[in-house]
Amino acid sequence: MKDKDDYLFSPVSRTSRVINRFRRLPNRVRQLILRRRILSAILFVVLCFTLVANSGVRLLPRLPWTSSKFVIILAVNQGGGVMEWKGPTEWAVERTSIANKKAYADRHGYQLAIQDMSIKKRYAHEWRESWEKVDVIRQTMKQYPKAEWFWWLDLHTYIMEPSISLEKQVFNRLENNTYRSLEDYNPLRLPVEIPFVDNTHQINLIVPQDCGGFNLGSFLIRRSEWTDFLLDIWWDPVFYEQRHMQWEHKEQDALEHMYSDQGWLRSGTAFIPQRLINAFPEGACSEQQGDKRIFYNQEERDFVVNMAGCEWGRDCYGEMEHFRKLSASLQKKSWWWPFK
Amino acid sequence: MHFSIPSRSADQTTLPGSPSFKAKSRASSYHGFYSLSFFIRLRSLIFDLVTSAQSATAPEKKRQSARRRLVLLTLTLFAAVMVFVTIMYLLFANITTSDPAGHHVVLVLGLDSKNYKEDYLGRIVENRREYADAQKYGLYVRNISDFKDMVHDAAKPGWYKLPLMRSAMRDNPGSTYFWYLDQNAIIMNPNLNIESHITETKRLNSLALRDIPVVPPDSNIRTYRHVPADRMKFIISQDHEGFQTGSFILKNGEYSRYVLDAWFDKLYQEYKFQKDEKSALEHLAQWHPTVLSKMAVIPQRIFNAYPNGVGDSTYQDGDFVASLAGCNTPERSCVREFERLWDNRGRVVN
């Protein structure tokens, strides 16, 4: 029975009763919180966490002496303006791509290695033309001695969902996210079984397959003895001499050849469905329109888009701007988002 | 501490609606974050906790001791279960993950039943069997025709040894060393143990030829000078022409699988190398430091001496192996040479 003195207005009229109920609300809320102190403390912490954690603000400051297990290798300056002129759109595309990867790396505490891929004299024809990827990976592994996984990204890629970490996207369920057998998806029609393959071997190379074979625009490679062997044997003068005229995609074709012939290499390689780290825009792989395994799917919020081959016949700047704006609009959150 | 509870009714001057009432109620409502009654309740709770042991009444004591006994029982049970689980794990986890024990060294032999007579091949196997039994090594014998479809050109017999070694390694996962010895060779001294004769670290360190050209007489690439012997996984010898692949030792592991598979690549087989797999190995060693850095080149007489040779590689009495390479020509006779050496071989000393 409430004391009459509790009321600010004597509860004669209905208005004053309603108003008194509202004035007493803070008291009631306070009483509720006091009664369930532990529960409300937990709820408060959870609320703060959900509001803060996914807004991009770092919860814990990154200590300067800890280095990440993951390094993103971003290949920029392809060609270096030697064979064709680098105009304002090319520069804009490069800026956008670099900013996107930098923001992603900062957000998740990864390291970003921006590597210059300009044409060097030592890669002139008949001498390792276009095998720079292998040398760059080797060099980056030396520069980041503590990192374990290296994610190679071509310039014409965009990370559409920066809130997803690599652990969440790939590594937490590595065995489930990757497949080793070519039975289901074999666009190159490589031999499905070759002798001396060990399927329990540690996965050291994660490669997506697109409509035309392995795609080295976005792939992951682990530091290991196996990787040292791969990076050494990848380019060989005998292989190059016999096949470089047929191998349009250079190190990609070399890798496909070695994969189909050498059992030790197959043991350490796993494939990842393309849309997990290397979705294509509509223009790439245009013969396979509508193939759900290849193209970027906005509803399912695919992770990374690789605008492969946009420099031949398509508009790199237009595509990059389109995906940048799309990503920004997808990341905008409504106020009820934490409670979704 | 003792709180006195002021009663509202004592203060007659405050009436509902007056400003002082509003101020007072606000003050009492926002007294810190907690009201006075909260502190009173807290105090009595603390009192109860502190004095519970002494002031508990008899039925309460019985209840408490019963509860304490129950808690103790639960904890003991839990601890016992944890200990049991740990013991089970320690005992049985090893069984599932231990490798099958194998011979420390496995001799690998490939028989060419198409070009050689059965009884000759039988003598060869007898020679290997005698050695393997004396030293308690394993013996892995296959027909090289098993690997016919893996090899690109069946007319080049040198390539068969690579898939043969690879399948020997796959079929003997517990073994450490694999010694490939050509069919046309004879183990003359079965008392020599592979570890003490070749692979033991100090011995290998003394045997390994450092800074010699990979392709004699004067290739630019030379063997490494400072790689320690315990890192060597591929032991091979060289004659005056180049690598002699009739006798080599590989240590089981990632490196050996890599070297064998890369060496056996289709493009190497198709390429017109002058000496087939020997030239392919020389090419690999010169172009790929990951291959050369773990190779040890040892003197030929250690495990591949030539009875008809000249210079350092000539076979002498007491040597380990005599090679009959090239005996399948009209001028020579493998069977005759084998029998002559067989009669002169060292006998097993027990």
XYZ file of C-alpha atoms in Angstrom:
690
model
C 0.000 0.000 0.000
C 1.764 3.101 -1.200
C 2.181 5.928 1.276
C 0.243 8.961 0.252
C 3.387 11.056 0.626
C 4.919 9.165 -2.201
C 2.745 10.931 -4.638
C 3.717 14.219 -6.076
C 0.221 14.824 -7.242
C -2.616 13.375 -5.213
C -4.175 10.632 -7.329
C -7.609 12.110 -7.695
C -7.865 12.656 -11.403
C -7.016 10.075 -14.016
C -4.391 12.319 -15.576
C -2.543 12.656 -12.299
C -2.628 8.869 -11.835
C -1.094 8.345 -15.275
C 1.467 11.037 -14.698
C 2.399 9.517 -11.342
C 2.888 6.165 -12.960
C 5.337 7.682 -15.385
C 7.154 9.538 -12.661
C 7.504 6.291 -10.765
C 8.939 4.419 -13.723
C 12.580 5.260 -12.983
C 12.017 3.918 -9.476
C 10.575 0.711 -10.787
C 13.414 0.251 -13.218
C 15.893 0.948 -10.487
C 14.166 -1.571 -8.241
C 14.327 -4.180 -10.960
C 18.023 -3.608 -11.512
C 18.727 -3.717 -7.818
C 16.846 -6.928 -7.387
C 18.710 -8.664 -10.218
C 22.097 -7.072 -9.941
C 24.220 -9.811 -11.392
C 21.906 -10.452 -14.312
C 21.691 -6.792 -15.189
C 25.448 -6.433 -14.973
C 25.874 -9.268 -17.442
C 23.258 -7.817 -19.761
C 24.924 -4.441 -19.619
C 28.308 -5.905 -20.544
C 26.788 -7.906 -23.388
C 24.986 -4.863 -24.718
C 28.119 -2.757 -24.654
C 30.052 -5.508 -26.337
C 27.620 -5.982 -29.196
C 27.356 -2.279 -29.785
C 31.057 -1.681 -29.758
C 32.613 -4.835 -31.123
C 31.079 -4.795 -34.561
C 31.252 -1.110 -35.184
C 34.890 -1.449 -36.220
C 36.325 0.069 -33.082
C 39.033 -2.123 -31.547
C 38.178 -3.316 -28.073
C 41.687 -4.089 -26.945
C 44.590 -2.017 -28.149
C 47.020 -3.915 -30.328
C 50.330 -4.205 -28.561
C 53.204 -3.020 -30.705
C 55.317 -6.104 -30.175
C 52.726 -8.744 -31.062
C 52.753 -9.679 -34.727
C 49.937 -11.357 -36.490
C 49.786 -14.880 -37.735
C 48.331 -13.629 -41.004
C 49.913 -11.464 -43.650
C 48.006 -10.068 -46.600
C 50.189 -9.716 -49.678
C 48.705 -7.107 -51.986
C 50.192 -7.033 -55.466
C 50.123 -3.457 -56.741
C 51.588 -1.573 -59.622
C 51.160 -4.478 -61.998
C 53.462 -3.750 -64.896
C 54.587 -0.496 -63.378
C 53.321 1.559 -66.257
C 56.005 0.123 -68.515
C 53.888 -1.658 -71.121
C 50.858 0.593 -70.844
C 50.232 4.030 -69.482
C 48.891 4.359 -65.954
C 46.200 6.998 -66.095
C 44.030 8.550 -63.393
C 41.538 5.673 -63.385
C 44.307 3.157 -62.827
C 45.649 5.209 -59.973
C 42.164 5.555 -58.497
C 41.603 1.817 -58.674
C 44.912 1.240 -56.932
C 44.101 3.732 -54.193
C 40.711 2.195 -53.538
C 42.104 -1.310 -53.410
C 44.942 -0.388 -51.073
C 42.667 1.573 -48.740
C 40.248 -1.318 -48.583
C 42.950 -3.842 -47.662
C 44.563 -1.468 -45.193
C 41.300 -0.905 -43.358
C 40.665 -4.634 -43.265
C 44.134 -5.438 -41.972
C 43.940 -2.763 -39.282
C 40.573 -3.941 -38.145
C 41.633 -7.530 -37.625
C 45.224 -7.042 -36.630
C 46.679 -8.599 -39.758
C 49.762 -7.316 -41.433
C 49.660 -5.911 -44.918
C 52.570 -6.264 -47.303
C 52.129 -4.106 -50.370
C 54.394 -5.544 -53.020
C 55.412 -3.857 -56.196
C 54.902 -5.926 -59.317
C 56.450 -3.698 -61.911
C 58.142 -5.378 -64.824
C 61.761 -5.940 -64.022
C 64.528 -6.576 -66.450
C 65.248 -9.999 -65.046
C 61.778 -11.079 -66.076
C 62.292 -10.307 -69.740
C 61.256 -13.059 -72.111
C 63.089 -16.387 -71.902
C 63.951 -15.681 -68.337
C 61.209 -16.210 -65.748
C 58.718 -13.895 -67.376
C 55.791 -13.416 -65.061
C 56.920 -15.786 -62.372
C 57.285 -12.796 -60.065
C 54.505 -14.048 -57.838
C 56.712 -16.856 -56.592
C 59.650 -14.572 -55.871
C 57.407 -12.052 -54.133
C 55.917 -14.692 -51.861
C 59.353 -15.931 -50.958
C 60.536 -12.427 -50.214
C 57.496 -11.658 -48.093
C 57.980 -14.829 -46.096
C 61.443 -13.605 -45.276
C 60.151 -10.179 -44.290
C 57.544 -11.568 -41.888
C 59.305 -14.416 -40.146
C 56.665 -14.942 -37.486
C 53.633 -15.120 -39.721
C 52.152 -18.462 -40.593
C 49.600 -17.851 -43.359
C 50.027 -15.528 -46.313
C 47.013 -14.368 -48.267
C 47.871 -13.297 -51.781
C 45.491 -10.719 -53.278
C 45.678 -9.285 -56.761
C 45.115 -5.587 -57.193
C 41.663 -5.874 -58.733
C 40.031 -7.351 -55.665
C 37.729 -5.841 -53.072
C 36.923 -7.113 -49.605
C 33.170 -6.695 -49.447
C 32.563 -7.790 -45.863
C 35.340 -6.338 -43.713
C 33.742 -7.530 -40.512
C 34.478 -11.176 -41.305
C 37.904 -12.271 -40.150
C 39.985 -14.867 -41.974
C 39.674 -17.192 -39.015
C 35.918 -17.075 -39.253
C 35.779 -17.334 -43.021
C 38.322 -20.056 -43.620
C 40.423 -21.340 -40.802
C 38.097 -22.129 -37.938
C 36.609 -24.991 -39.898
C 39.408 -25.612 -42.360
C 38.574 -29.227 -43.068
C 34.949 -28.379 -43.771
C 35.636 -25.323 -45.867
C 38.098 -26.989 -48.215
C 37.991 -30.037 -50.416
C 40.851 -32.100 -51.721
C 39.269 -34.306 -54.310
C 38.565 -33.267 -57.875
C 35.605 -35.590 -58.151
C 32.890 -33.009 -57.821
C 34.346 -29.955 -59.451
C 37.050 -30.412 -62.034
C 36.830 -27.633 -64.607
C 40.249 -28.421 -66.004
C 39.577 -32.146 -66.219
C 42.769 -33.013 -64.404
C 43.348 -36.656 -63.459
C 41.261 -37.343 -60.384
C 43.547 -40.002 -58.948
C 47.294 -40.136 -59.211
C 49.578 -42.477 -57.267
C 51.370 -41.601 -54.047
C 48.969 -38.979 -52.703
C 48.590 -38.639 -48.944
C 45.221 -37.158 -48.042
C 46.064 -36.734 -44.410
C 48.938 -34.387 -45.124
C 48.831 -30.910 -43.615
C 47.172 -28.362 -45.898
C 49.752 -25.838 -46.990
C 48.177 -24.270 -50.045
C 44.538 -23.267 -50.395
C 43.542 -22.429 -53.941
C 40.142 -21.647 -55.469
C 39.126 -23.084 -58.817
C 37.303 -20.911 -61.310
C 35.726 -21.836 -64.620
C 39.112 -22.194 -66.287
C 41.279 -23.807 -63.609
C 43.149 -22.751 -60.517
C 42.818 -19.075 -59.744
C 45.821 -17.460 -58.146
C 44.184 -14.046 -57.744
C 43.298 -14.765 -54.150
C 44.828 -17.752 -52.418
C 46.421 -18.740 -49.137
C 49.797 -20.298 -48.542
C 51.338 -21.476 -45.285
C 54.924 -21.215 -44.180
C 56.371 -24.740 -44.083
C 59.077 -26.954 -45.500
C 56.641 -28.141 -48.146
C 56.088 -24.546 -49.230
C 59.831 -23.974 -49.526
C 60.015 -26.914 -51.891
C 57.051 -25.656 -53.911
C 58.427 -22.150 -54.255
C 61.706 -23.617 -55.444
C 60.405 -26.129 -57.969
C 57.645 -23.869 -59.293
C 59.862 -22.392 -61.942
C 62.174 -24.749 -63.744
C 64.002 -24.046 -67.013
C 63.038 -27.402 -68.521
C 59.366 -26.916 -67.708
C 59.523 -23.361 -68.978
C 61.315 -24.232 -72.171
C 58.897 -26.994 -73.039
C 55.683 -25.308 -72.097
C 55.857 -21.549 -71.813
C 54.251 -21.048 -75.176
C 51.260 -23.099 -74.084
C 51.095 -21.788 -70.568
C 49.121 -18.590 -70.941
C 48.744 -18.065 -67.252
C 52.369 -18.785 -66.383
C 52.680 -19.844 -62.765
C 49.050 -20.875 -62.643
C 49.513 -23.332 -65.488
C 52.789 -24.535 -64.009
C 51.015 -25.250 -60.756
C 48.237 -27.085 -62.574
C 50.818 -29.215 -64.370
C 52.647 -30.073 -61.179
C 49.395 -30.802 -59.410
C 48.418 -33.302 -62.074
C 51.797 -34.986 -62.079
C 53.467 -34.883 -58.681
C 51.922 -36.664 -55.736
C 53.719 -34.763 -52.976
C 52.231 -31.520 -54.226
C 48.721 -32.868 -54.364
C 49.053 -34.031 -50.773
C 49.554 -30.526 -49.463
C 47.055 -28.679 -51.658
C 43.404 -28.142 -50.874
C 40.739 -26.332 -52.855
C 38.295 -23.826 -51.488
C 34.940 -23.010 -53.066
C 35.476 -19.925 -55.140
C 32.840 -17.785 -53.501
C 34.499 -18.037 -50.120
C 37.519 -15.921 -50.998
C 37.409 -15.222 -54.727
C 33.944 -14.482 -56.074
C 33.747 -13.201 -59.622
C 31.718 -10.290 -60.940
C 29.308 -10.900 -63.770
C 31.780 -10.056 -66.479
C 34.391 -12.701 -65.651
C 33.865 -16.326 -66.696
C 31.058 -15.007 -68.864
C 30.452 -18.385 -70.512
C 29.231 -19.764 -67.234
C 26.465 -17.274 -66.562
C 24.299 -18.259 -63.655
C 26.692 -20.831 -62.214
C 26.099 -20.443 -58.513
C 29.588 -21.513 -57.588
C 31.375 -18.699 -59.355
C 29.634 -15.357 -59.126
C 29.346 -12.848 -56.311
C 26.067 -13.223 -54.473
C 24.811 -10.108 -52.732
C 22.157 -11.848 -50.660
C 24.661 -14.260 -49.216
C 27.111 -11.435 -48.621
C 30.165 -13.027 -50.196
C 33.469 -12.096 -48.675
C 35.781 -10.954 -51.474
C 35.231 -10.012 -55.098
C 38.013 -10.563 -57.600
C 37.475 -8.556 -60.757
C 39.654 -10.960 -62.698
C 40.528 -10.003 -66.213
C 38.888 -6.600 -65.989
C 41.869 -5.013 -67.693
C 41.042 -6.914 -70.862
C 37.875 -5.536 -72.319
C 36.013 -4.507 -69.163
C 36.015 -1.369 -67.081
C 38.147 -1.869 -63.968
C 37.413 1.554 -62.572
C 33.670 1.207 -63.036
C 33.587 -2.239 -61.454
C 35.751 -1.188 -58.537
C 33.598 1.839 -57.831
C 30.453 -0.260 -58.077
C 31.684 -2.786 -55.564
C 33.059 -0.150 -53.260
C 29.697 1.617 -53.098
C 27.867 -1.670 -52.761
C 30.048 -2.710 -49.873
C 29.550 0.622 -48.119
C 25.790 0.399 -48.456
C 25.754 -3.205 -47.244
C 27.793 -2.269 -44.197
C 25.402 0.483 -43.110
C 23.655 -0.760 -40.023
C 20.188 0.121 -38.804
C 19.676 1.012 -35.171
C 18.031 -2.310 -34.401
C 20.989 -4.239 -35.769
C 22.447 -5.397 -32.435
C 19.158 -7.027 -31.603
C 18.717 -8.820 -34.903
C 27.286 0.925 12.666
C 23.807 1.583 13.616
C 21.345 3.299 11.390
C 18.353 4.972 12.817
C 15.339 4.872 10.632
C 13.809 8.285 10.445
C 10.092 8.096 10.201
C 8.407 10.335 7.782
C 5.517 10.942 10.015
C 7.851 12.512 12.567
C 8.457 15.460 10.314
C 5.133 17.193 10.364
C 6.169 20.185 8.429
C 6.387 18.402 5.110
C 3.146 18.271 3.256
C 2.520 16.790 -0.160
C 2.898 19.421 -2.765
C 5.265 21.634 -0.814
C 8.675 22.342 -2.314
C 10.530 21.031 0.747
C 8.675 17.718 0.428
C 9.742 17.408 -3.155
C 13.354 18.116 -2.249
C 13.260 15.663 0.637
C 11.707 12.847 -1.314
C 14.183 13.393 -4.070
C 17.028 13.338 -1.568
C 15.850 10.121 0.040
C 15.140 8.493 -3.299
C 18.571 9.182 -4.691
C 20.579 8.358 -1.620
C 23.691 7.064 -3.350
C 22.275 4.339 -5.544
C 20.946 2.274 -2.728
C 18.310 3.000 -0.158
C 18.846 2.767 3.590
C 16.905 -0.470 3.852
C 19.394 -2.048 1.506
C 22.251 -1.356 3.886
C 20.270 -2.742 6.786
C 19.572 -5.928 4.949
C 23.209 -6.196 3.893
C 24.380 -5.806 7.450
C 22.146 -8.550 8.737
C 23.267 -10.831 5.905
C 26.921 -10.329 6.827
C 26.106 -10.950 10.476
C 24.395 -14.161 9.579
C 27.321 -15.403 7.511
C 29.865 -14.600 10.160
C 28.024 -15.992 13.083
C 26.371 -18.916 11.422
C 28.901 -21.461 12.657
C 28.557 -20.524 16.308
C 24.962 -19.615 16.510
C 23.527 -22.476 14.468
C 20.934 -24.478 16.287
C 21.063 -28.227 16.530
C 18.776 -29.223 13.631
C 20.469 -26.574 11.499
C 23.857 -28.050 12.376
C 22.746 -31.497 11.313
C 21.402 -30.136 8.076
C 24.601 -28.257 7.406
C 26.870 -31.191 8.149
C 24.730 -33.410 5.929
C 25.008 -30.882 3.160
C 28.729 -30.557 3.667
C 29.086 -34.318 3.448
C 27.111 -34.360 0.228
C 29.294 -31.640 -1.276
C 32.421 -33.524 -0.249
C 31.101 -36.710 -1.782
C 30.299 -34.991 -5.077
C 33.741 -33.429 -5.249
C 35.490 -36.734 -4.574
C 33.415 -38.459 -7.207
C 34.217 -35.765 -9.735
C 37.934 -35.955 -8.959
C 37.893 -39.725 -9.302
C 36.187 -39.500 -12.682
C 38.754 -36.971 -13.923
C 41.660 -39.136 -12.784
C 40.134 -42.181 -14.452
C 39.603 -40.334 -17.712
C 43.165 -39.028 -17.702
C 44.606 -42.477 -17.110
C 42.499 -43.955 -19.892
C 43.597 -41.233 -22.267
C 47.262 -41.632 -21.452
C 47.112 -45.369 -21.817
C 45.126 -45.638 -24.990
C 45.873 -42.487 -26.904
C 49.325 -43.775 -27.792
C 48.024 -46.944 -29.335
C 46.099 -45.129 -32.025
C 48.833 -42.698 -32.958
C 51.990 -44.787 -32.849
C 53.524 -45.732 -36.163
C 53.956 -49.375 -36.999
C 57.485 -50.340 -36.193
C 59.514 -51.140 -39.255
C 63.024 -52.020 -40.176
C 65.449 -49.220 -39.724
C 66.872 -49.706 -43.221
C 65.087 -51.161 -46.233
C 66.916 -52.432 -49.292
C 65.048 -51.718 -52.480
C 65.512 -53.961 -55.488
C 63.816 -53.818 -58.867
C 64.024 -56.914 -61.073
C 63.912 -56.737 -64.840
C 62.432 -60.103 -65.684
C 62.093 -59.214 -69.330
C 65.788 -58.891 -70.125
C 67.401 -61.258 -67.624
C 67.031 -64.924 -66.888
C 65.124 -66.145 -63.856
C 68.032 -67.975 -62.230
C 70.277 -64.955 -62.478
C 67.629 -62.831 -60.833
C 67.225 -65.487 -58.167
C 70.929 -65.257 -57.339
C 70.696 -61.520 -57.042
C 67.795 -61.815 -54.622
C 69.754 -64.422 -52.666
C 72.637 -61.969 -52.336
C 70.356 -59.264 -51.010
C 68.539 -61.668 -48.719
C 71.820 -62.808 -47.192
C 72.781 -59.243 -46.427
C 69.376 -58.200 -45.115
C 69.183 -61.197 -42.810
C 72.690 -60.621 -41.500
C 71.980 -56.990 -40.665
C 68.283 -57.335 -39.818
C 67.240 -54.970 -42.578
C 64.106 -55.093 -44.665
C 64.078 -56.103 -48.308
C 61.625 -54.697 -50.839
C 61.642 -56.499 -54.187
C 59.414 -55.640 -57.114
C 59.330 -56.309 -60.810
C 60.028 -53.141 -62.678
C 57.277 -54.011 -65.125
C 54.854 -53.070 -62.319
C 55.705 -49.464 -63.022
C 55.555 -49.710 -66.785
C 52.545 -47.447 -67.204
C 53.911 -44.745 -64.968
C 57.024 -44.322 -67.018
C 56.775 -42.198 -70.109
C 59.164 -44.151 -72.274
C 59.463 -47.824 -71.422
C 62.677 -48.114 -73.415
C 64.562 -45.991 -70.908
C 65.081 -48.326 -67.956
C 66.660 -45.791 -65.659
C 63.369 -44.151 -64.746
C 61.784 -47.200 -63.134
C 63.742 -46.844 -59.941
C 61.919 -43.637 -59.009
C 58.361 -44.945 -58.671
C 59.889 -48.096 -57.189
C 61.514 -46.096 -54.399
C 58.380 -44.074 -53.937
C 56.238 -47.137 -53.453
C 58.861 -48.649 -51.150
C 58.553 -45.548 -48.983
C 54.804 -45.664 -49.068
C 54.706 -49.340 -48.125
C 57.229 -48.992 -45.292
C 56.182 -45.889 -43.400
C 58.041 -46.866 -40.248
C 61.461 -47.231 -41.837
C 64.055 -44.518 -41.826
C 66.520 -45.241 -44.595
C 65.871 -46.656 -48.045
C 68.831 -47.934 -49.983
C 68.288 -48.423 -53.676
C 70.803 -50.779 -55.211
C 70.658 -51.633 -58.886
C 69.882 -55.172 -59.868
C 73.275 -55.498 -61.531
C 75.362 -55.149 -58.411
C 76.548 -57.482 -55.701
C 77.006 -56.857 -52.023
C 80.470 -58.204 -51.394
C 80.867 -57.533 -47.720
C 77.753 -58.357 -45.718
C 79.408 -57.423 -42.451
C 79.242 -53.718 -43.123
C 76.415 -51.970 -41.382
C 74.767 -49.057 -43.208
C 74.694 -46.786 -40.167
C 78.287 -47.164 -39.157
C 79.540 -47.377 -42.720
C 77.619 -44.479 -44.229
C 74.749 -42.760 -42.498
C 75.941 -42.133 -38.962
C 76.405 -38.398 -38.595
C 80.106 -38.218 -37.880
C 80.871 -40.807 -40.507
C 78.736 -39.039 -43.099
C 80.369 -35.760 -42.259
C 83.753 -37.259 -42.978
C 82.588 -38.933 -46.173
C 80.672 -36.042 -47.747
C 82.621 -34.378 -50.508
C 82.327 -30.645 -50.097
C 82.731 -28.043 -52.787
C 82.994 -30.473 -55.685
C 81.328 -29.701 -59.001
C 77.916 -31.282 -59.368
C 78.719 -32.189 -62.947
C 82.373 -33.115 -63.290
C 84.767 -31.844 -64.323
C 83.921 -28.212 -63.778
C 80.295 -27.217 -63.471
C 79.634 -23.874 -61.832
C 77.377 -25.275 -59.170
C 79.231 -27.090 -56.450
C 78.154 -29.036 -53.413
C 77.674 -27.063 -50.238
C 80.509 -26.553 -47.853
C 78.849 -25.993 -44.538
C 75.650 -28.001 -44.441
C 75.892 -30.303 -41.412
C 75.626 -34.019 -42.035
C 72.553 -34.517 -39.908
C 70.587 -32.488 -42.429
C 71.610 -34.672 -45.360
C 68.755 -36.777 -46.601
C 69.955 -37.951 -49.991
C 73.249 -39.839 -50.220
C 74.648 -40.572 -53.649
C 77.982 -40.972 -55.364
C 79.545 -39.635 -58.517
C 81.694 -41.243 -61.142
C 83.763 -39.455 -63.775
C 80.626 -38.651 -65.793
C 78.244 -37.448 -63.167
C 75.823 -38.764 -60.599
C 75.757 -42.511 -60.368
C 72.161 -43.466 -59.642
C 72.796 -47.190 -59.337
C 73.158 -46.906 -55.601
C 71.707 -44.186 -53.417
C 70.169 -43.782 -49.987
C 67.121 -41.676 -49.158
C 65.842 -40.809 -45.719
C 62.102 -41.144 -45.257
C 60.288 -37.821 -45.078
C 58.858 -34.859 -46.910
C 62.088 -34.096 -48.740
C 62.421 -37.549 -50.256
C 58.838 -37.563 -51.487
C 59.417 -34.160 -53.052
C 62.664 -35.150 -54.736
C 61.337 -38.425 -56.097
C 58.143 -36.860 -57.441
C 59.848 -33.818 -58.923
C 62.598 -35.957 -60.460
C 59.980 -38.212 -62.034
C 58.017 -35.354 -63.569
C 56.629 -36.040 -67.022
C 58.389 -33.054 -68.512
C 61.756 -34.328 -67.382
C 61.057 -37.741 -68.851
C 59.986 -36.246 -72.148
C 62.930 -33.889 -72.348
C 65.783 -35.371 -74.301
C 68.307 -35.572 -71.551
C 71.555 -37.160 -72.520
C 71.687 -39.646 -69.691
C 68.002 -39.923 -68.740
C 67.423 -39.801 -65.041
C 71.069 -39.108 -64.245
C 71.002 -35.884 -66.229
C 67.622 -35.028 -64.765
C 69.064 -35.320 -61.286
C 72.033 -33.176 -62.240
C 69.629 -30.611 -63.627
C 67.588 -30.662 -60.426
C 70.667 -30.318 -58.279
C 71.944 -27.355 -60.249
C 68.715 -25.414 -60.548
C 66.998 -26.111 -57.254
C 68.885 -25.400 -54.057
C 66.224 -27.084 -51.970
C 67.320 -30.340 -53.621
C 71.068 -29.802 -53.495
C 71.169 -28.530 -49.935
C 70.230 -31.925 -48.540
C 72.323 -34.038 -50.877
C 75.530 -35.675 -49.723
C 77.928 -36.820 -52.423
C 80.209 -39.522 -51.095
C 83.127 -41.362 -52.689
C 82.020 -44.029 -55.096
C 83.975 -46.864 -53.521
C 81.876 -46.656 -50.377
C 78.833 -48.271 -51.909
C 79.219 -48.499 -55.678
C 82.708 -49.579 -56.656
C 83.507 -50.628 -60.241
C 85.440 -53.868 -60.574
C 86.627 -52.848 -64.021
C 87.092 -49.231 -63.199
C 90.095 -46.999 -63.071
C 91.405 -44.765 -60.358
C 89.556 -44.113 -57.141
C 86.446 -45.982 -58.045
C 88.082 -49.348 -58.531
C 86.775 -52.169 -56.458
C 89.175 -53.623 -53.920
C 88.849 -56.563 -51.611
C 86.771 -55.774 -48.585
C 84.736 -53.119 -50.310
C 81.051 -53.057 -49.675
C 79.460 -53.282 -53.110
C 80.735 -54.182 -56.548
C 78.733 -52.751 -59.380
C 78.092 -54.756 -62.539
C 76.687 -51.789 -64.421
C 76.687 -52.196 -68.164
C 77.156 -55.953 -68.031
C 74.270 -56.672 -70.364
C 76.326 -56.168 -73.480
C 77.599 -58.843 -75.871
C 81.204 -58.450 -74.696
C 80.386 -59.085 -71.098
C 78.257 -61.583 -69.321
C 76.372 -60.648 -66.232
C 76.092 -64.228 -65.032
C 79.795 -64.960 -65.361
C 80.892 -61.786 -63.643
C 78.397 -62.333 -60.895
C 79.532 -65.887 -60.222
C 83.175 -64.863 -60.107
C 82.482 -62.138 -57.582
C 80.037 -64.292 -55.648
C 82.693 -66.874 -54.937
C 85.048 -64.183 -53.698
C 82.621 -62.425 -51.491
C 83.080 -61.910 -47.799
C 81.243 -64.313 -45.564
C 78.969 -63.277 -42.746
C 80.853 -63.040 -39.469
C 78.647 -63.815 -36.496
